[in-house]
Every structure is written in structure tokens, then in C-alpha cells.
Amino acid sequence: MMAEPIPEFTVICIDNGRRAVYCEEVYHAQVKAARLYCKTVLKCDPKNIVSIITMSSLGFGVLVHPTSDLEQIMSALRYVPCQGEGETEVQWALASACATFSSAPSDMNKRLLMFIGSTISLHLSEASSYGKKLKESGVAVNIFNFFRLKIDSPYFNPKSSVLEGNYHYGRAELDLLLATVNDDGYSHIVDIVYDYESSVIDHLRKSILKDHDHYLKKKAAIDNEKNKSAADEKNKSGKAQEFNEKNIGAANDGYGKRFSRKKESKRGQKN
């Protein structure tokens, strides 16, 4: 008997800030990856729960409240609001995710799936604090980072404004978040630097969704075998019924012929 997967509670954070939106490939890669993830986990177990948060400073909020309704999720992902002048509110998204996970059923695995496409509002002290909260809640954190700068390059200006301010290049902060929460190997950060859509889909399938895909393939094989057995059984039953009907028909024919001969014999005796 195939073991049932443990139900999962997932919060997905989509970057709809200005840099992610200006790069149309990043925007579409996030949305398509979110669609794939939701379709797979809910097909795997319809009791799984997903919530979606958008992170633009001009329109951050809950796009989808926790639900198992795939149709509702797909409808929301058809049009993720594009806040072209907004920054990326990672701090708010983490606070919202922590609050959401606090209400998640205790018997469910928890995962934070975050897409980063621009500068973020997260500092080292906050990264450590949220990392501890997520760790206490048993949340696996998976980050796909589309915004990677070569700050070690001699051509990079160390005084660049992108490294300072409330919204800044936050790779170090994301690393600290992961280091704080990750003591079981289930949390990762992946830099997506080219072929955004195909790369993020490939990483999803090879990592987070690997066990889900394996379960679905195994389940499909078992279902096919059951259907084949049921069809074979139906076929055997049909043949048996056909055989019985032929035998009954033959018996009736024989009885009819014997009865007819008896009647003719009696007529002959009378004559």
C-alpha cells in the first residue's frame, strides 16, 4: 500500500515590485512557477492549503487567503497586480507569513516559497529575528532569487546606492535568514540568473516538487493497474455471461427438439 503524503501548508510570496515588473521575464517566471507548484501539491493532496502574498510597497497584501480551492488560486494568478513603481516589502511579507503560519494546523508541514526580483526591505537584525520565528514554527524556506549582483567584481561600485537605504540589495540578509532557519537541510536559496522561466521550473521539479511528482507517477501507475484489472475482470465476466447464455440457449434448443419429437410420437400412436 502506498503511503499518503503529509499535508502541507504553503505561503507563496510573489515580487510584484518595480524591478521584477520591469523585467517581464522575471514577472512571468514567478507566476508560472507558482501555478505549477499549486497545481502539483493540490493534485497530490486536495487537502493541502496555499496562501499567496504580493510584496510591492504600493500594493502589498494577501492575494489569496489560505485555501485548498485550486480554481480560486488559478483565477487569482491570472492577473497578479503589477505595481511598477513599488519597492519589494520582504519585511512585511515575512511578518504576514509568520502570522499566517501561526494559525496553520499542527499536523501539516509548512513551507514558505518566496520569489525575489529586486531590492528588498530587510536588514540583518530583522532577517535573524524572522528566521528564528520561522524555525520555531517548523517552516521550510525556499527562495528563488532573480536579482543577483556581482558585488565582488572590480567593476562594481562599492558606493552604489543599491547597497544602502531601506530598499537595498539584500543577498546577505537572505543568506542570514536561511542560515537561521535551516537546521534540517530543507531550506534553500537558488539564484536564477538566466532562462528565468525554464530555470525556475527545472529547479522546482528537481527539488521541492521531486517527491510530489514521484508520488503522482506512482499513484497513476497504481490507478492504471487497478483500471486494467477492473477491465480484465469485466471482460472475463462478460465472456462468462456469454458462455452461460449460449449453454442455456443450447439446452433450451435441445429441450425444444425433444419436446417436439415426443408430440410427433404421440400423434403417430393415435393414428
mmCIF file of C-alpha atoms in Angstrom:
data_model
loop_
_atom_site.group_PDB
_atom_site.id
_atom_site.type_symbol
_atom_site.label_atom_id
_atom_site.label_comp_id
_atom_site.label_asym_id
_atom_site.label_seq_id
_atom_site.Cartn_x
_atom_site.Cartn_y
_atom_site.Cartn_z
ATOM 1 C CA MET A 1 0.000 0.000 0.000
ATOM 2 C CA MET A 2 1.361 3.441 -0.956
ATOM 3 C CA ALA A 3 1.974 5.830 1.951
ATOM 4 C CA GLU A 4 -0.078 9.011 1.841
ATOM 5 C CA PRO A 5 1.934 12.281 1.808
ATOM 6 C CA ILE A 6 1.843 14.541 4.856
ATOM 7 C CA PRO A 7 -0.499 17.515 4.216
ATOM 8 C CA GLU A 8 1.263 20.822 3.526
ATOM 9 C CA PHE A 9 0.532 24.439 4.329
ATOM 10 C CA THR A 10 2.324 26.827 1.942
ATOM 11 C CA VAL A 11 2.676 30.599 1.819
ATOM 12 C CA ILE A 12 3.895 31.923 -1.554
ATOM 13 C CA CYS A 13 5.405 35.430 -1.758
ATOM 14 C CA ILE A 14 5.462 36.988 -5.235
ATOM 15 C CA ASP A 15 7.609 40.021 -6.033
ATOM 16 C CA ASN A 16 5.463 42.494 -7.960
ATOM 17 C CA GLY A 17 7.747 45.458 -7.216
ATOM 18 C CA ARG A 18 9.153 47.718 -9.903
ATOM 19 C CA ARG A 19 12.334 45.855 -10.906
ATOM 20 C CA ALA A 20 10.565 42.495 -11.064
ATOM 21 C CA VAL A 21 7.768 44.017 -13.135
ATOM 22 C CA TYR A 22 10.086 45.944 -15.481
ATOM 23 C CA CYS A 23 11.749 42.639 -16.312
ATOM 24 C CA GLU A 24 8.743 40.899 -17.827
ATOM 25 C CA GLU A 25 10.526 37.532 -17.918
ATOM 26 C CA VAL A 26 11.006 37.589 -14.142
ATOM 27 C CA TYR A 27 7.379 38.501 -13.574
ATOM 28 C CA HIS A 28 6.053 35.669 -15.762
ATOM 29 C CA ALA A 29 8.574 33.160 -14.382
ATOM 30 C CA GLN A 30 7.291 33.766 -10.854
ATOM 31 C CA VAL A 31 3.642 33.421 -11.807
ATOM 32 C CA LYS A 32 4.155 30.259 -13.866
ATOM 33 C CA ALA A 33 6.252 28.688 -11.113
ATOM 34 C CA ALA A 34 3.523 29.489 -8.575
ATOM 35 C CA ARG A 35 0.898 27.914 -10.856
ATOM 36 C CA LEU A 36 2.955 24.762 -11.285
ATOM 37 C CA TYR A 37 3.563 24.479 -7.556
ATOM 38 C CA CYS A 38 -0.104 24.927 -6.638
ATOM 39 C CA LYS A 39 -1.369 22.507 -9.298
ATOM 40 C CA THR A 40 1.113 19.834 -8.237
ATOM 41 C CA VAL A 41 0.670 19.993 -4.465
ATOM 42 C CA LEU A 42 -3.141 20.163 -4.663
ATOM 43 C CA LYS A 43 -3.271 17.303 -7.160
ATOM 44 C CA CYS A 44 -1.039 15.363 -4.817
ATOM 45 C CA ASP A 45 -3.358 16.027 -1.878
ATOM 46 C CA PRO A 46 -6.542 18.140 -2.261
ATOM 47 C CA LYS A 47 -6.366 18.886 1.482
ATOM 48 C CA ASN A 48 -3.151 20.891 1.072
ATOM 49 C CA ILE A 49 -3.504 24.610 1.780
ATOM 50 C CA VAL A 50 -1.951 27.551 -0.099
ATOM 51 C CA SER A 51 -1.872 31.293 0.599
ATOM 52 C CA ILE A 52 -0.359 33.895 -1.753
ATOM 53 C CA ILE A 53 1.121 37.270 -0.775
ATOM 54 C CA THR A 54 2.247 40.090 -3.082
ATOM 55 C CA MET A 55 5.160 42.237 -1.924
ATOM 56 C CA SER A 56 5.060 45.582 -3.743
ATOM 57 C CA SER A 57 5.196 48.563 -1.379
ATOM 58 C CA LEU A 58 2.397 50.178 -3.403
ATOM 59 C CA GLY A 59 0.108 47.206 -3.223
ATOM 60 C CA PHE A 60 1.359 44.571 -0.830
ATOM 61 C CA GLY A 61 -1.239 42.327 0.693
ATOM 62 C CA VAL A 62 -2.850 38.904 0.621
ATOM 63 C CA LEU A 63 -3.729 37.901 -2.931
ATOM 64 C CA VAL A 64 -5.161 34.539 -1.834
ATOM 65 C CA HIS A 65 -6.156 33.728 1.736
ATOM 66 C CA PRO A 66 -5.361 30.159 2.889
ATOM 67 C CA THR A 67 -7.403 27.793 0.740
ATOM 68 C CA SER A 68 -7.500 24.375 -0.926
ATOM 69 C CA ASP A 69 -9.565 25.701 -3.830
ATOM 70 C CA LEU A 70 -7.325 25.320 -6.890
ATOM 71 C CA GLU A 71 -9.806 27.141 -9.134
ATOM 72 C CA GLN A 72 -9.699 30.186 -6.847
ATOM 73 C CA ILE A 73 -5.883 30.124 -6.807
ATOM 74 C CA MET A 74 -5.579 29.817 -10.588
ATOM 75 C CA SER A 75 -8.068 32.641 -11.052
ATOM 76 C CA ALA A 76 -6.022 34.936 -8.777
ATOM 77 C CA LEU A 77 -2.792 34.049 -10.582
ATOM 78 C CA ARG A 78 -4.230 35.002 -13.970
ATOM 79 C CA TYR A 79 -3.682 38.608 -13.035
ATOM 80 C CA VAL A 80 -1.187 39.441 -10.316
ATOM 81 C CA PRO A 81 -1.341 43.243 -9.876
ATOM 82 C CA CYS A 82 1.732 44.972 -11.313
ATOM 83 C CA GLN A 83 2.875 47.832 -9.094
ATOM 84 C CA GLY A 84 5.503 49.256 -11.429
ATOM 85 C CA GLU A 85 6.790 51.990 -9.088
ATOM 86 C CA GLY A 86 6.696 49.971 -5.884
ATOM 87 C CA GLU A 87 9.615 48.510 -3.949
ATOM 88 C CA THR A 88 9.711 44.990 -2.505
ATOM 89 C CA GLU A 89 8.423 44.701 1.065
ATOM 90 C CA VAL A 90 10.099 41.490 2.199
ATOM 91 C CA GLN A 91 9.937 42.503 5.866
ATOM 92 C CA TRP A 92 6.152 42.915 5.679
ATOM 93 C CA ALA A 93 5.823 39.653 3.742
ATOM 94 C CA LEU A 94 7.784 37.749 6.399
ATOM 95 C CA ALA A 95 5.684 39.272 9.188
ATOM 96 C CA SER A 96 2.496 38.312 7.353
ATOM 97 C CA ALA A 97 3.781 34.802 6.633
ATOM 98 C CA CYS A 98 4.727 34.234 10.288
ATOM 99 C CA ALA A 99 1.226 35.316 11.370
ATOM 100 C CA THR A 100 -0.346 33.011 8.784
ATOM 101 C CA PHE A 101 1.762 30.013 9.821
ATOM 102 C CA SER A 102 0.771 30.542 13.453
ATOM 103 C CA SER A 103 -2.803 29.563 12.527
ATOM 104 C CA ALA A 104 -1.801 26.547 10.423
ATOM 105 C CA PRO A 105 -2.908 23.087 11.639
ATOM 106 C CA SER A 106 -0.190 21.442 13.736
ATOM 107 C CA ASP A 107 -0.283 18.198 11.742
ATOM 108 C CA MET A 108 0.722 19.899 8.465
ATOM 109 C CA ASN A 109 4.187 20.511 7.046
ATOM 110 C CA LYS A 110 4.842 24.212 6.461
ATOM 111 C CA ARG A 111 6.691 25.880 3.600
ATOM 112 C CA LEU A 112 7.484 29.468 2.653
ATOM 113 C CA LEU A 113 8.092 29.837 -1.091
ATOM 114 C CA MET A 114 9.490 33.285 -1.901
ATOM 115 C CA PHE A 115 10.436 34.904 -5.213
ATOM 116 C CA ILE A 116 12.807 37.894 -5.142
ATOM 117 C CA GLY A 117 13.284 40.069 -8.237
ATOM 118 C CA SER A 118 14.565 43.383 -6.895
ATOM 119 C CA THR A 119 15.948 45.323 -3.932
ATOM 120 C CA ILE A 120 14.265 44.452 -0.644
ATOM 121 C CA SER A 121 13.288 45.936 2.706
ATOM 122 C CA LEU A 122 15.118 43.545 5.031
ATOM 123 C CA HIS A 123 18.046 44.228 7.354
ATOM 124 C CA LEU A 124 20.317 41.781 9.164
ATOM 125 C CA SER A 125 18.663 42.100 12.578
ATOM 126 C CA GLU A 126 15.227 41.538 11.030
ATOM 127 C CA ALA A 127 16.467 38.597 8.980
ATOM 128 C CA SER A 128 17.729 36.899 12.149
ATOM 129 C CA SER A 129 14.513 37.635 14.060
ATOM 130 C CA TYR A 130 12.186 36.302 11.366
ATOM 131 C CA GLY A 131 14.448 33.320 10.804
ATOM 132 C CA LYS A 132 14.039 32.341 14.463
ATOM 133 C CA LYS A 133 10.256 32.689 14.281
ATOM 134 C CA LEU A 134 10.058 30.554 11.147
ATOM 135 C CA LYS A 135 12.322 27.964 12.704
ATOM 136 C CA GLU A 136 10.159 27.788 15.832
ATOM 137 C CA SER A 137 7.124 27.191 13.619
ATOM 138 C CA GLY A 138 8.926 24.415 11.721
ATOM 139 C CA VAL A 139 8.770 26.211 8.371
ATOM 140 C CA ALA A 140 10.940 25.184 5.427
ATOM 141 C CA VAL A 141 12.022 28.290 3.490
ATOM 142 C CA ASN A 142 12.714 28.147 -0.247
ATOM 143 C CA ILE A 143 13.807 31.347 -2.001
ATOM 144 C CA PHE A 144 14.257 31.862 -5.738
ATOM 145 C CA ASN A 145 16.379 34.964 -6.243
ATOM 146 C CA PHE A 146 16.244 36.631 -9.677
ATOM 147 C CA PHE A 147 18.203 39.688 -8.540
ATOM 148 C CA ARG A 148 21.893 38.818 -8.330
ATOM 149 C CA LEU A 149 24.675 41.429 -8.455
ATOM 150 C CA LYS A 150 28.374 40.734 -8.822
ATOM 151 C CA ILE A 151 29.405 42.969 -5.932
ATOM 152 C CA ASP A 152 32.838 41.300 -5.789
ATOM 153 C CA SER A 153 33.606 42.401 -9.328
ATOM 154 C CA PRO A 154 36.254 45.145 -9.671
ATOM 155 C CA TYR A 155 33.814 46.914 -11.987
ATOM 156 C CA PHE A 156 31.128 47.194 -9.317
ATOM 157 C CA ASN A 157 30.914 50.493 -7.469
ATOM 158 C CA PRO A 158 31.034 49.723 -3.706
ATOM 159 C CA LYS A 159 29.317 53.056 -3.014
ATOM 160 C CA SER A 160 26.365 52.234 -5.258
ATOM 161 C CA SER A 161 23.037 53.379 -3.841
ATOM 162 C CA VAL A 162 21.632 49.909 -4.434
ATOM 163 C CA LEU A 163 23.619 48.694 -1.413
ATOM 164 C CA GLU A 164 22.170 51.234 1.024
ATOM 165 C CA GLY A 165 18.846 52.586 2.221
ATOM 166 C CA ASN A 166 15.639 50.968 3.321
ATOM 167 C CA TYR A 167 15.346 49.120 -0.001
ATOM 168 C CA HIS A 168 18.690 47.627 -0.989
ATOM 169 C CA TYR A 169 20.438 44.616 -2.489
ATOM 170 C CA GLY A 170 19.697 42.078 0.233
ATOM 171 C CA ARG A 171 21.521 38.873 -0.676
ATOM 172 C CA ALA A 172 23.425 38.880 2.642
ATOM 173 C CA GLU A 173 20.179 39.316 4.580
ATOM 174 C CA LEU A 174 18.538 36.448 2.687
ATOM 175 C CA ASP A 175 21.573 34.260 3.417
ATOM 176 C CA LEU A 176 21.254 35.051 7.135
ATOM 177 C CA LEU A 177 17.527 34.286 7.071
ATOM 178 C CA LEU A 178 18.264 30.872 5.577
ATOM 179 C CA ALA A 179 21.182 30.181 7.925
ATOM 180 C CA THR A 180 18.976 30.950 10.945
ATOM 181 C CA VAL A 181 16.044 28.790 9.921
ATOM 182 C CA ASN A 182 17.913 25.934 8.238
ATOM 183 C CA ASP A 183 18.989 23.198 10.628
ATOM 184 C CA ASP A 184 17.448 20.254 8.756
ATOM 185 C CA GLY A 185 18.538 20.864 5.162
ATOM 186 C CA TYR A 186 15.024 21.572 3.871
ATOM 187 C CA SER A 187 15.569 25.309 3.293
ATOM 188 C CA HIS A 188 17.440 26.674 0.280
ATOM 189 C CA ILE A 189 18.107 29.776 -1.760
ATOM 190 C CA VAL A 190 18.643 29.450 -5.511
ATOM 191 C CA ASP A 191 19.932 32.223 -7.781
ATOM 192 C CA ILE A 192 18.184 32.314 -11.161
ATOM 193 C CA VAL A 193 20.416 34.342 -13.459
ATOM 194 C CA TYR A 194 19.344 33.272 -16.982
ATOM 195 C CA ASP A 195 16.479 31.476 -18.761
ATOM 196 C CA TYR A 196 14.312 32.580 -15.875
ATOM 197 C CA GLU A 197 11.174 30.572 -16.579
ATOM 198 C CA SER A 198 12.770 27.279 -17.630
ATOM 199 C CA SER A 199 15.386 27.511 -14.859
ATOM 200 C CA VAL A 200 12.949 28.101 -12.015
ATOM 201 C CA ILE A 201 10.595 25.376 -13.285
ATOM 202 C CA ASP A 202 13.516 22.955 -13.578
ATOM 203 C CA HIS A 203 14.711 23.754 -10.034
ATOM 204 C CA LEU A 204 11.186 23.327 -8.670
ATOM 205 C CA ARG A 205 10.783 19.902 -10.247
ATOM 206 C CA LYS A 206 14.217 18.695 -9.151
ATOM 207 C CA SER A 207 13.930 19.899 -5.562
ATOM 208 C CA ILE A 208 10.687 20.935 -3.869
ATOM 209 C CA LEU A 209 8.322 19.042 -6.186
ATOM 210 C CA LYS A 210 10.503 15.971 -6.705
ATOM 211 C CA ASP A 211 8.707 13.835 -4.095
ATOM 212 C CA HIS A 212 5.306 15.145 -5.215
ATOM 213 C CA ASP A 213 5.970 14.173 -8.841
ATOM 214 C CA HIS A 214 7.234 10.761 -7.734
ATOM 215 C CA TYR A 215 4.086 10.201 -5.672
ATOM 216 C CA LEU A 216 1.811 11.248 -8.544
ATOM 217 C CA LYS A 217 3.588 8.962 -11.030
ATOM 218 C CA LYS A 218 3.379 6.037 -8.602
ATOM 219 C CA LYS A 219 -0.283 6.762 -7.908
ATOM 220 C CA ALA A 220 -1.015 6.973 -11.647
ATOM 221 C CA ALA A 221 0.686 3.596 -12.197
ATOM 222 C CA ILE A 222 -1.358 2.012 -9.381
ATOM 223 C CA ASP A 223 -4.581 3.551 -10.719
ATOM 224 C CA ASN A 224 -3.794 2.280 -14.243
ATOM 225 C CA GLU A 225 -3.173 -1.203 -12.871
ATOM 226 C CA LYS A 226 -6.474 -1.089 -10.956
ATOM 227 C CA ASN A 227 -8.317 0.089 -14.068
ATOM 228 C CA LYS A 228 -6.679 -2.652 -16.128
ATOM 229 C CA SER A 229 -7.631 -5.290 -13.547
ATOM 230 C CA ALA A 230 -11.192 -3.973 -13.429
ATOM 231 C CA ALA A 231 -11.392 -4.045 -17.244
ATOM 232 C CA ASP A 232 -9.989 -7.594 -17.330
ATOM 233 C CA GLU A 233 -12.481 -8.682 -14.670
ATOM 234 C CA LYS A 234 -15.332 -7.073 -16.596
ATOM 235 C CA ASN A 235 -14.145 -8.773 -19.771
ATOM 236 C CA LYS A 236 -13.999 -12.154 -18.017
ATOM 237 C CA SER A 237 -17.442 -11.585 -16.534
ATOM 238 C CA GLY A 238 -18.804 -10.686 -19.965
ATOM 239 C CA LYS A 239 -17.312 -13.800 -21.547
ATOM 240 C CA ALA A 240 -18.657 -15.990 -18.737
ATOM 241 C CA GLN A 241 -22.121 -14.485 -19.170
ATOM 242 C CA GLU A 242 -21.926 -15.009 -22.918
ATOM 243 C CA PHE A 243 -20.858 -18.638 -22.375
ATOM 244 C CA ASN A 244 -23.724 -19.240 -19.947
ATOM 245 C CA GLU A 245 -26.231 -17.674 -22.325
ATOM 246 C CA LYS A 246 -25.008 -19.941 -25.142
ATOM 247 C CA ASN A 247 -25.270 -23.022 -22.931
ATOM 248 C CA ILE A 248 -28.736 -22.028 -21.762
ATOM 249 C CA GLY A 249 -29.752 -21.402 -25.391
ATOM 250 C CA ALA A 250 -28.349 -24.754 -26.478
ATOM 251 C CA ALA A 251 -30.126 -26.511 -23.602
ATOM 252 C CA ASN A 252 -33.396 -24.815 -24.490
ATOM 253 C CA ASP A 253 -32.955 -25.829 -28.136
ATOM 254 C CA GLY A 254 -32.350 -29.437 -27.105
ATOM 255 C CA TYR A 255 -35.359 -29.461 -24.806
ATOM 256 C CA GLY A 256 -37.497 -27.951 -27.558
ATOM 257 C CA LYS A 257 -36.437 -30.598 -30.057
ATOM 258 C CA ARG A 258 -37.071 -33.434 -27.565
ATOM 259 C CA PHE A 259 -40.487 -31.986 -26.705
ATOM 260 C CA SER A 260 -41.330 -31.718 -30.432
ATOM 261 C CA ARG A 261 -40.333 -35.357 -31.054
ATOM 262 C CA LYS A 262 -42.481 -36.530 -28.159
ATOM 263 C CA LYS A 263 -45.500 -34.689 -29.569
ATOM 264 C CA GLU A 264 -44.968 -36.236 -33.027
ATOM 265 C CA SER A 265 -44.593 -39.694 -31.456
ATOM 266 C CA LYS A 266 -47.885 -39.336 -29.575
ATOM 267 C CA ARG A 267 -49.661 -38.229 -32.757
ATOM 268 C CA GLY A 268 -48.328 -41.302 -34.567
ATOM 269 C CA GLN A 269 -49.566 -43.602 -31.821
ATOM 270 C CA LYS A 270 -53.066 -42.089 -32.016
ATOM 271 C CA ASN A 271 -53.212 -42.544 -35.766
#
